[in-house]
Coordinates of N, CA and C in Angstrom, one line a residue:
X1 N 0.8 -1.2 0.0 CA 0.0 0.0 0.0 C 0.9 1.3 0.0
X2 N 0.3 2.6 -1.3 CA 0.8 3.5 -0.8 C 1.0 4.1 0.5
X3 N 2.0 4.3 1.4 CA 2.0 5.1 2.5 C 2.9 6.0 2.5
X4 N 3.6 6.6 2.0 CA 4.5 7.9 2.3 C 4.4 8.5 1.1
X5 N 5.2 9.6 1.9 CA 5.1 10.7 0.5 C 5.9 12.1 0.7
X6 N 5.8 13.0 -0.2 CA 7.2 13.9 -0.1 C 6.3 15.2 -0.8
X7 N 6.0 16.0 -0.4 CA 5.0 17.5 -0.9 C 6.7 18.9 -0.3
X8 N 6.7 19.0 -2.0 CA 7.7 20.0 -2.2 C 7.2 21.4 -2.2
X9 N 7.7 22.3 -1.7 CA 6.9 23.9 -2.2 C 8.5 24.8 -2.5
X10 N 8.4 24.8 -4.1 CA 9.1 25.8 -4.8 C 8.7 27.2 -5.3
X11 N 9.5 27.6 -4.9 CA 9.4 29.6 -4.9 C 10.6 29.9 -6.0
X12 N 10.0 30.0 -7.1 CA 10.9 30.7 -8.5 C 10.8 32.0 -8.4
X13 N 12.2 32.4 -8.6 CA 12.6 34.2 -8.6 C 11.4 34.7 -10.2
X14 N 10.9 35.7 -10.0 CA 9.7 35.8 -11.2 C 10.1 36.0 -12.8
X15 N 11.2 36.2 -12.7 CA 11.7 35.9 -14.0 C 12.2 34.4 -14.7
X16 N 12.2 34.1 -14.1 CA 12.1 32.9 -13.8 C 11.2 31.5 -13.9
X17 N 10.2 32.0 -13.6 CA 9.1 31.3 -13.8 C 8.4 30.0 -14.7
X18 N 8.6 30.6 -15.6 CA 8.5 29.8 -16.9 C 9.7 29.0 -17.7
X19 N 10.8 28.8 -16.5 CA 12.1 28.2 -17.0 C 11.5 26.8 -15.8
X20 N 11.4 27.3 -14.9 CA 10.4 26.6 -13.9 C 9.4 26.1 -13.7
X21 N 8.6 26.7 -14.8 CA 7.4 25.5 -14.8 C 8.1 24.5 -16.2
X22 N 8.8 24.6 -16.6 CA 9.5 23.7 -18.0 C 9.9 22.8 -17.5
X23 N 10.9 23.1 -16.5 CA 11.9 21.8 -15.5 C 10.9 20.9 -14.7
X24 N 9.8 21.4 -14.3 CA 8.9 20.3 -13.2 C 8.1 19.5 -14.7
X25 N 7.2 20.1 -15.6 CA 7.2 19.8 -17.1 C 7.9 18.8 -17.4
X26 N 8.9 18.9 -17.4 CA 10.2 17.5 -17.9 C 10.4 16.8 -16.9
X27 N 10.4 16.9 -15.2 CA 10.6 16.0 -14.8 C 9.8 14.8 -14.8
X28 N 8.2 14.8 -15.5 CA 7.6 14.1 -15.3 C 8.1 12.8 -15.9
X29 N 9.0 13.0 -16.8 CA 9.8 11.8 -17.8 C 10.9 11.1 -17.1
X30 N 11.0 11.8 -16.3 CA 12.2 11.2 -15.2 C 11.6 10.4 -14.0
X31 N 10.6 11.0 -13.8 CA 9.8 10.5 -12.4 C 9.2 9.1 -13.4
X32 N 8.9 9.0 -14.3 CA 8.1 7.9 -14.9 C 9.3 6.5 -15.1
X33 N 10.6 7.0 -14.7 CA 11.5 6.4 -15.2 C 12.1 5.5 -13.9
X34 N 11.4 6.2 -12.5 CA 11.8 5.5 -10.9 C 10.6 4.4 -10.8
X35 N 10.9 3.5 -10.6 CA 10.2 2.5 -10.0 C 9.3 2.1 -9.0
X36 N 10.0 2.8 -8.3 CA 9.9 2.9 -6.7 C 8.6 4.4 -6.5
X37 N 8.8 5.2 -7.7 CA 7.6 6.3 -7.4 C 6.5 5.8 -7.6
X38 N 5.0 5.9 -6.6 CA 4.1 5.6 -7.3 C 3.3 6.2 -7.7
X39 N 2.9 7.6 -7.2 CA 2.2 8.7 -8.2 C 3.6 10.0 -7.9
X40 N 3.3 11.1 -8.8 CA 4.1 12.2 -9.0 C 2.9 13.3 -9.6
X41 N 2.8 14.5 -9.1 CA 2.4 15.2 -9.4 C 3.4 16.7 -9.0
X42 N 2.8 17.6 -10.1 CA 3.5 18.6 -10.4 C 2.5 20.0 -10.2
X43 N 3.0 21.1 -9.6 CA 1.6 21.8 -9.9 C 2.4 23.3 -9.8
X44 N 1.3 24.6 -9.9 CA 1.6 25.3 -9.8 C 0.2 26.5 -8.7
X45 N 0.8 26.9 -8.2 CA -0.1 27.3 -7.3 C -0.1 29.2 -7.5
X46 N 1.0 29.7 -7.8 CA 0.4 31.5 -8.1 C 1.8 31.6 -9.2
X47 N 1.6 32.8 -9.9 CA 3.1 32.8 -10.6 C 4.4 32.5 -10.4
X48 N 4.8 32.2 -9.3 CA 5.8 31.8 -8.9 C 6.1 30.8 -7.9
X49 N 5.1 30.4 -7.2 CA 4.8 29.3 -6.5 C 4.5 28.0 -6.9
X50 N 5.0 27.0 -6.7 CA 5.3 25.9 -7.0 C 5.2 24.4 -6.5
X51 N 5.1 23.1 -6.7 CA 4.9 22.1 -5.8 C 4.7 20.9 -6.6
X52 N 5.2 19.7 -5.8 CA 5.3 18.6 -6.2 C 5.0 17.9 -4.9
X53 N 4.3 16.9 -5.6 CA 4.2 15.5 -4.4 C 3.8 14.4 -5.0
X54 N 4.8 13.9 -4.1 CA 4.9 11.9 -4.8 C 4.2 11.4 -3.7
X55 N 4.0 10.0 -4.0 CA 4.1 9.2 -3.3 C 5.1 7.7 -3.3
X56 N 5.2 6.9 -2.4 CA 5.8 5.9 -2.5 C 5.4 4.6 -1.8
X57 N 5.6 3.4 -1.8 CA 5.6 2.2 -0.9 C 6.4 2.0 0.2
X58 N 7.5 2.3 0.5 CA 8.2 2.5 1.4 C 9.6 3.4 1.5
X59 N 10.4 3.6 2.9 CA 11.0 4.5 3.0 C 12.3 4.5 1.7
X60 N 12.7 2.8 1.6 CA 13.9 3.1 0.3 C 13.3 3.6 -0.8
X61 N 11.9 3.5 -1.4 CA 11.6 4.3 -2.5 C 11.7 6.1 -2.3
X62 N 11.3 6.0 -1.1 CA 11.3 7.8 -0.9 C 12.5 8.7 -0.9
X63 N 13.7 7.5 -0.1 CA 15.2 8.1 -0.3 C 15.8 8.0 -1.4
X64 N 15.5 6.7 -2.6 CA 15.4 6.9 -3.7 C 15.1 8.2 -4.1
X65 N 14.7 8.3 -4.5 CA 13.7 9.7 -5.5 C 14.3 11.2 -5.0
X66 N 14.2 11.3 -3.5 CA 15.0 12.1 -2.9 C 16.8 12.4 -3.4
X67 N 17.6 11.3 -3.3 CA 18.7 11.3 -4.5 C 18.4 11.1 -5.7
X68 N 17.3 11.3 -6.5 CA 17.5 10.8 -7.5 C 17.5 12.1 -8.5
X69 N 17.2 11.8 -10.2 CA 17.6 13.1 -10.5 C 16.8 14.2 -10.8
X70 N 15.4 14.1 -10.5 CA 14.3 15.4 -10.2 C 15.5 15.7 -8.9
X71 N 15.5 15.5 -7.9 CA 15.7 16.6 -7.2 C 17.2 17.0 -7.0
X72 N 18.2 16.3 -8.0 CA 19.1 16.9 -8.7 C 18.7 18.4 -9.2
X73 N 18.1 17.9 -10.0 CA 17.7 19.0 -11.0 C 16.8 20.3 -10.3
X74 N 16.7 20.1 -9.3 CA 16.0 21.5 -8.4 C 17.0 21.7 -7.6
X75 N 18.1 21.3 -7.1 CA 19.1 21.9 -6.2 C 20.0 22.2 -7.4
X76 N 20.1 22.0 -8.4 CA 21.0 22.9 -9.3 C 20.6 24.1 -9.8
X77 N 19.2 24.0 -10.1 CA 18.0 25.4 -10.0 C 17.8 26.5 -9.0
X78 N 18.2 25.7 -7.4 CA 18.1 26.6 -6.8 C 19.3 27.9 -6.5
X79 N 19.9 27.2 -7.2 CA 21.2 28.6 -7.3 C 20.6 29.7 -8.0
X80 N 19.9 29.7 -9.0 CA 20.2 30.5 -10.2 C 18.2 31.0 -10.1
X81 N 17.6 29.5 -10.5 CA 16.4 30.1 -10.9 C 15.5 30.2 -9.5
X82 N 15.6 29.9 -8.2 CA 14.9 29.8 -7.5 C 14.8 30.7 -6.2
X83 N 14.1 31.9 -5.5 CA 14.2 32.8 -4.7 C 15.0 31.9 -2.7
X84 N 14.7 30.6 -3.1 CA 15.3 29.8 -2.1 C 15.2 28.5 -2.0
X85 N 15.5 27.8 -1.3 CA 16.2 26.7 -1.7 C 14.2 25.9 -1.6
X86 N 13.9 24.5 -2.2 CA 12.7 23.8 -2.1 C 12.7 23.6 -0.7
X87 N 11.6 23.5 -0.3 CA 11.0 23.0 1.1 C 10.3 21.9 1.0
X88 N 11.2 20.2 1.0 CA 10.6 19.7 1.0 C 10.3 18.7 2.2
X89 N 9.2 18.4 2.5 CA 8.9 17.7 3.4 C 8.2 16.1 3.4
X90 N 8.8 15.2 4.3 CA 8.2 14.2 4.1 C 6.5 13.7 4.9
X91 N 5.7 13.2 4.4 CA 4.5 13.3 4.8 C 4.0 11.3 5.0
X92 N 3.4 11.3 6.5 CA 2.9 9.9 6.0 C 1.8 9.6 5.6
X93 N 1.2 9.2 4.6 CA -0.3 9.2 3.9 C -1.3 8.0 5.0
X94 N -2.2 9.1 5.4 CA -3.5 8.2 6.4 C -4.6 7.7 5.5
X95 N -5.0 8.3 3.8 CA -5.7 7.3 2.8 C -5.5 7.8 2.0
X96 N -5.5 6.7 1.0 CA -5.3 7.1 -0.6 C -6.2 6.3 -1.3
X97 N -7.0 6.8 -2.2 CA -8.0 6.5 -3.2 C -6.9 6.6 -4.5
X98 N -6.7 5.5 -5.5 CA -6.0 5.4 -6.9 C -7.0 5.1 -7.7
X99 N -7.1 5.2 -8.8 CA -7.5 4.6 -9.7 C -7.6 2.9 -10.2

């Protein structure tokens, strides 16, 4: 059963923005590529505000994905394209309805 999960909140500098919604855009080819992820979503919440959340089956998939190269690819972002570093947090899931 899904039970964990990882809800990111990214804050792109506003020029920025739309280089940042392109990178979470493409990560979804990378996330489709981990095993261990079992949903991924991508969103965007005001011009500059940002967010992702997976889920997983257990802790090695979560630390998985956590090294893996989505969030590569947003600590290299956060140098240049991002007003601060992601905030992400690990969450334990109490129910999940799938498809």
């Amino acid at each position: 059963m899904t039970k964990l999960g990882l809800l990111a909140r990214i804050e792109a500098k506003p020029e920025y923005a739309d280089k940042v919604e392109a990178l979470l855009s493409d990560a979804l080819r990378l996330a489709q590529q981990e095993d261990h992820t079992v949903t991924w979503f991508a969103f965007r919440q005001s011009a500059t505000t940002f967010g992702v959340f997976d889920t997983f089956d257990d802790e090695q998939g979560r630390q998985g994905h956590l090294q893996g190269r989505i969030a590569a690819a947003l600590t290299e972002a956060a140098t240049t394209m991002l007003s601060e570093a992601p905030d992400i947090r690990p969450v334990d899931l109490l129910a999940v309805k799938l498809p």
